[in-house]
């Protein structure tokens, strides 16, 4: 069965804007600006933003927090009728968490050429060998999502140059 | 540079027995018996066992808890000089978490033909495209690790048969 999207373009943009709001929360505390939300029946039931440096925990990705909050909200590890929006293409850990939680649809903003596993390096979310496959769509407000990241890294480089710190 | 193991066979078996102890904690509370530990300089600094049903959180895998505890212990998201032992071959989420945490060496017990991504379906931990690669070795006390799982599922099937519940 071919999976189709539950949303029209305006709805996709609306929810990605909510993920971008999350990314900006990360940016505000000097974390790499990546944000994610989980949607259930049109309502946002999980939110998260990258917190790796503050938590000093390698698993502190935006998507993980959004999935964990969504599981708490619906009191189930199965997010079968949920959609996830994330500003950057998910890494293997987060793609794997989406498979485990059986997220129905995954939307991302900017592609990640270095580690994206929702279509760029590979697509774990549609791999027939796993026991769950999701509908996957990238390039949702990709420019806004990507600009957040490039500006963030540009500022870090400028700061390092100013203080003479090695990159 | 080819990575080599830090341990001899007796040490590998010793640490896998510790992961098996964790798996038995899961079994004791009717969770699928999978356990993991993280080792740093010969000392166990993280432990975890599967808690998916109790937590109703899809991300509650043994390896995630072990990694998170280890990060807290050494106050860093980088587990670069750490080794991880897990009774079952890791899934994409947990393999991804190990890449993110830059775990140096990964040892698993039983292979997972349905979802293992440390050599069976694919090997995310040695994929040259990611920014970290680990030394990976399976088949450590594989029979003990696998028997724990097959006995667990046999008991579940027997219970279901007795109560007439569909599988």
PDB file of N, CA, C and O in Angstrom, chain A residues 62-100:
ATOM      1  N   UNK A  62      16.170  16.778  19.284  1.00  0.00           N
ATOM      2  CA  UNK A  62      14.816  17.337  19.227  1.00  0.00           C
ATOM      3  C   UNK A  62      13.742  16.258  19.062  1.00  0.00           C
ATOM      4  O   UNK A  62      12.739  16.233  19.793  1.00  0.00           O
ATOM      5  N   UNK A  63      13.957  15.366  18.102  1.00  0.00           N
ATOM      6  CA  UNK A  63      12.949  14.355  17.785  1.00  0.00           C
ATOM      7  C   UNK A  63      12.692  13.413  18.960  1.00  0.00           C
ATOM      8  O   UNK A  63      11.560  12.957  19.175  1.00  0.00           O
ATOM      9  N   UNK A  64      13.761  13.089  19.709  1.00  0.00           N
ATOM     10  CA  UNK A  64      13.613  12.163  20.836  1.00  0.00           C
ATOM     11  C   UNK A  64      12.693  12.762  21.904  1.00  0.00           C
ATOM     12  O   UNK A  64      11.796  12.093  22.422  1.00  0.00           O
ATOM     13  N   UNK A  65      12.920  14.044  22.219  1.00  0.00           N
ATOM     14  CA  UNK A  65      12.065  14.702  23.216  1.00  0.00           C
ATOM     15  C   UNK A  65      10.618  14.773  22.732  1.00  0.00           C
ATOM     16  O   UNK A  65       9.680  14.556  23.507  1.00  0.00           O
ATOM     17  N   UNK A  66      10.435  15.088  21.440  1.00  0.00           N
ATOM     18  CA  UNK A  66       9.079  15.208  20.895  1.00  0.00           C
ATOM     19  C   UNK A  66       8.360  13.851  20.942  1.00  0.00           C
ATOM     20  O   UNK A  66       7.178  13.774  21.321  1.00  0.00           O
ATOM     21  N   UNK A  67       9.090  12.789  20.586  1.00  0.00           N
ATOM     22  CA  UNK A  67       8.498  11.440  20.616  1.00  0.00           C
ATOM     23  C   UNK A  67       8.177  11.029  22.051  1.00  0.00           C
ATOM     24  O   UNK A  67       7.097  10.514  22.350  1.00  0.00           O
ATOM     25  N   UNK A  68       9.126  11.286  22.968  1.00  0.00           N
ATOM     26  CA  UNK A  68       8.911  10.893  24.368  1.00  0.00           C
ATOM     27  C   UNK A  68       7.709  11.629  24.975  1.00  0.00           C
ATOM     28  O   UNK A  68       6.889  11.032  25.681  1.00  0.00           O
ATOM     29  N   UNK A  69       7.586  12.930  24.679  1.00  0.00           N
ATOM     30  CA  UNK A  69       6.436  13.682  25.213  1.00  0.00           C
ATOM     31  C   UNK A  69       5.129  13.158  24.612  1.00  0.00           C
ATOM     32  O   UNK A  69       4.118  13.016  25.315  1.00  0.00           O
ATOM     33  N   UNK A  70       5.157  12.855  23.314  1.00  0.00           N
ATOM     34  CA  UNK A  70       3.952  12.334  22.650  1.00  0.00           C
ATOM     35  C   UNK A  70       3.531  10.994  23.258  1.00  0.00           C
ATOM     36  O   UNK A  70       2.334  10.756  23.494  1.00  0.00           O
ATOM     37  N   UNK A  71       4.508  10.117  23.529  1.00  0.00           N
ATOM     38  CA  UNK A  71       4.203   8.823  24.163  1.00  0.00           C
ATOM     39  C   UNK A  71       3.551   9.034  25.533  1.00  0.00           C
ATOM     40  O   UNK A  71       2.579   8.364  25.879  1.00  0.00           O
ATOM     41  N   UNK A  72       4.097   9.991  26.290  1.00  0.00           N
ATOM     42  CA  UNK A  72       3.509  10.282  27.613  1.00  0.00           C
ATOM     43  C   UNK A  72       2.077  10.780  27.451  1.00  0.00           C
ATOM     44  O   UNK A  72       1.181  10.359  28.187  1.00  0.00           O
ATOM     45  N   UNK A  73       1.873  11.669  26.474  1.00  0.00           N
ATOM     46  CA  UNK A  73       0.540  12.267  26.276  1.00  0.00           C
ATOM     47  C   UNK A  73      -0.519  11.222  25.945  1.00  0.00           C
ATOM     48  O   UNK A  73      -1.614  11.259  26.507  1.00  0.00           O
ATOM     49  N   UNK A  74      -0.203  10.341  25.009  1.00  0.00           N
ATOM     50  CA  UNK A  74      -1.229   9.361  24.629  1.00  0.00           C
ATOM     51  C   UNK A  74      -1.071   8.042  25.393  1.00  0.00           C
ATOM     52  O   UNK A  74      -1.785   7.078  25.131  1.00  0.00           O
ATOM     53  N   UNK A  75      -0.145   8.044  26.352  1.00  0.00           N
ATOM     54  CA  UNK A  75       0.088   6.881  27.221  1.00  0.00           C
ATOM     55  C   UNK A  75       0.284   5.592  26.427  1.00  0.00           C
ATOM     56  O   UNK A  75      -0.285   4.543  26.759  1.00  0.00           O
ATOM     57  N   UNK A  76       1.072   5.693  25.370  1.00  0.00           N
ATOM     58  CA  UNK A  76       1.352   4.522  24.559  1.00  0.00           C
ATOM     59  C   UNK A  76       2.665   4.715  23.819  1.00  0.00           C
ATOM     60  O   UNK A  76       2.983   5.822  23.403  1.00  0.00           O
ATOM     61  N   UNK A  77       3.410   3.620  23.645  1.00  0.00           N
ATOM     62  CA  UNK A  77       4.643   3.724  22.856  1.00  0.00           C
ATOM     63  C   UNK A  77       4.329   3.704  21.360  1.00  0.00           C
ATOM     64  O   UNK A  77       5.216   3.940  20.549  1.00  0.00           O
ATOM     65  N   UNK A  78       3.058   3.465  21.007  1.00  0.00           N
ATOM     66  CA  UNK A  78       2.681   3.405  19.588  1.00  0.00           C
ATOM     67  C   UNK A  78       2.143   4.758  19.123  1.00  0.00           C
ATOM     68  O   UNK A  78       1.077   5.191  19.549  1.00  0.00           O
ATOM     69  N   UNK A  79       2.886   5.391  18.224  1.00  0.00           N
ATOM     70  CA  UNK A  79       2.442   6.684  17.678  1.00  0.00           C
ATOM     71  C   UNK A  79       1.945   6.448  16.241  1.00  0.00           C
ATOM     72  O   UNK A  79       2.275   7.176  15.313  1.00  0.00           O
ATOM     73  N   UNK A  80       1.133   5.412  16.109  1.00  0.00           N
ATOM     74  CA  UNK A  80       0.744   4.939  14.774  1.00  0.00           C
ATOM     75  C   UNK A  80      -0.054   5.942  13.955  1.00  0.00           C
ATOM     76  O   UNK A  80      -0.026   5.909  12.730  1.00  0.00           O
ATOM     77  N   UNK A  81      -0.806   6.792  14.637  1.00  0.00           N
ATOM     78  CA  UNK A  81      -1.587   7.766  13.863  1.00  0.00           C
ATOM     79  C   UNK A  81      -1.003   9.168  13.998  1.00  0.00           C
ATOM     80  O   UNK A  81      -1.727  10.164  13.889  1.00  0.00           O
ATOM     81  N   UNK A  82       0.287   9.238  14.238  1.00  0.00           N
ATOM     82  CA  UNK A  82       0.934  10.531  14.459  1.00  0.00           C
ATOM     83  C   UNK A  82       1.840  10.918  13.291  1.00  0.00           C
ATOM     84  O   UNK A  82       2.352  10.062  12.576  1.00  0.00           O
ATOM     85  N   UNK A  83       2.011  12.226  13.163  1.00  0.00           N
ATOM     86  CA  UNK A  83       2.931  12.775  12.173  1.00  0.00           C
ATOM     87  C   UNK A  83       4.018  13.541  12.915  1.00  0.00           C
ATOM     88  O   UNK A  83       3.749  14.177  13.933  1.00  0.00           O
ATOM     89  N   UNK A  84       5.245  13.468  12.403  1.00  0.00           N
ATOM     90  CA  UNK A  84       6.365  14.170  13.033  1.00  0.00           C
ATOM     91  C   UNK A  84       6.953  15.174  12.046  1.00  0.00           C
ATOM     92  O   UNK A  84       7.132  14.847  10.868  1.00  0.00           O
ATOM     93  N   UNK A  85       7.222  16.371  12.535  1.00  0.00           N
ATOM     94  CA  UNK A  85       7.870  17.416  11.737  1.00  0.00           C
ATOM     95  C   UNK A  85       9.189  17.778  12.400  1.00  0.00           C
ATOM     96  O   UNK A  85       9.231  18.022  13.608  1.00  0.00           O
ATOM     97  N   UNK A  86      10.263  17.826  11.615  1.00  0.00           N
ATOM     98  CA  UNK A  86      11.572  18.180  12.172  1.00  0.00           C
ATOM     99  C   UNK A  86      12.303  19.073  11.169  1.00  0.00           C
ATOM    100  O   UNK A  86      12.195  18.878   9.953  1.00  0.00           O
ATOM    101  N   UNK A  87      13.032  20.053  11.695  1.00  0.00           N
ATOM    102  CA  UNK A  87      13.632  21.060  10.805  1.00  0.00           C
ATOM    103  C   UNK A  87      14.804  20.509   9.996  1.00  0.00           C
ATOM    104  O   UNK A  87      15.098  21.011   8.917  1.00  0.00           O
ATOM    105  N   UNK A  88      15.485  19.477  10.515  1.00  0.00           N
ATOM    106  CA  UNK A  88      16.613  18.872   9.795  1.00  0.00           C
ATOM    107  C   UNK A  88      16.340  17.378   9.606  1.00  0.00           C
ATOM    108  O   UNK A  88      15.793  16.733  10.493  1.00  0.00           O
ATOM    109  N   UNK A  89      16.725  16.875   8.464  1.00  0.00           N
ATOM    110  CA  UNK A  89      16.569  15.436   8.182  1.00  0.00           C
ATOM    111  C   UNK A  89      17.106  14.597   9.340  1.00  0.00           C
ATOM    112  O   UNK A  89      18.215  14.836   9.817  1.00  0.00           O
ATOM    113  N   UNK A  90      16.354  13.620   9.815  1.00  0.00           N
ATOM    114  CA  UNK A  90      16.782  12.860  10.993  1.00  0.00           C
ATOM    115  C   UNK A  90      18.026  11.994  10.774  1.00  0.00           C
ATOM    116  O   UNK A  90      18.296  11.525   9.679  1.00  0.00           O
ATOM    117  N   UNK A  91      18.760  11.799  11.882  1.00  0.00           N
ATOM    118  CA  UNK A  91      19.941  10.928  11.939  1.00  0.00           C
ATOM    119  C   UNK A  91      19.470   9.479  12.156  1.00  0.00           C
ATOM    120  O   UNK A  91      18.277   9.241  12.358  1.00  0.00           O
ATOM    121  N   UNK A  92      20.391   8.502  12.153  1.00  0.00           N
ATOM    122  CA  UNK A  92      19.967   7.108  12.377  1.00  0.00           C
ATOM    123  C   UNK A  92      19.225   6.897  13.705  1.00  0.00           C
ATOM    124  O   UNK A  92      18.228   6.179  13.741  1.00  0.00           O
ATOM    125  N   UNK A  93      19.717   7.529  14.787  1.00  0.00           N
ATOM    126  CA  UNK A  93      19.040   7.335  16.079  1.00  0.00           C
ATOM    127  C   UNK A  93      17.582   7.773  16.009  1.00  0.00           C
ATOM    128  O   UNK A  93      16.673   7.030  16.409  1.00  0.00           O
ATOM    129  N   UNK A  94      17.372   8.985  15.493  1.00  0.00           N
ATOM    130  CA  UNK A  94      16.006   9.523  15.477  1.00  0.00           C
ATOM    131  C   UNK A  94      15.135   8.812  14.446  1.00  0.00           C
ATOM    132  O   UNK A  94      13.954   8.559  14.692  1.00  0.00           O
ATOM    133  N   UNK A  95      15.704   8.458  13.305  1.00  0.00           N
ATOM    134  CA  UNK A  95      14.948   7.670  12.323  1.00  0.00           C
ATOM    135  C   UNK A  95      14.530   6.345  12.957  1.00  0.00           C
ATOM    136  O   UNK A  95      13.395   5.883  12.790  1.00  0.00           O
ATOM    137  N   UNK A  96      15.471   5.741  13.696  1.00  0.00           N
ATOM    138  CA  UNK A  96      15.185   4.474  14.365  1.00  0.00           C
ATOM    139  C   UNK A  96      14.087   4.615  15.404  1.00  0.00           C
ATOM    140  O   UNK A  96      13.210   3.752  15.520  1.00  0.00           O
ATOM    141  N   UNK A  97      14.113   5.712  16.165  1.00  0.00           N
ATOM    142  CA  UNK A  97      13.069   5.956  17.177  1.00  0.00           C
ATOM    143  C   UNK A  97      11.703   6.091  16.500  1.00  0.00           C
ATOM    144  O   UNK A  97      10.689   5.607  17.017  1.00  0.00           O
ATOM    145  N   UNK A  98      11.673   6.717  15.321  1.00  0.00           N
ATOM    146  CA  UNK A  98      10.405   6.870  14.588  1.00  0.00           C
ATOM    147  C   UNK A  98       9.876   5.520  14.107  1.00  0.00           C
ATOM    148  O   UNK A  98       8.674   5.276  14.115  1.00  0.00           O
ATOM    149  N   UNK A  99      10.804   4.627  13.704  1.00  0.00           N
ATOM    150  CA  UNK A  99      10.401   3.272  13.298  1.00  0.00           C
ATOM    151  C   UNK A  99       9.822   2.538  14.507  1.00  0.00           C
ATOM    152  O   UNK A  99       8.747   1.944  14.434  1.00  0.00           O
ATOM    153  N   UNK A 100      10.529   2.612  15.642  1.00  0.00           N
ATOM    154  CA  UNK A 100      10.083   1.908  16.850  1.00  0.00           C
ATOM    155  C   UNK A 100       8.724   2.410  17.321  1.00  0.00           C
ATOM    156  O   UNK A 100       7.891   1.633  17.775  1.00  0.00           O
TER     157      UNK A 100
END
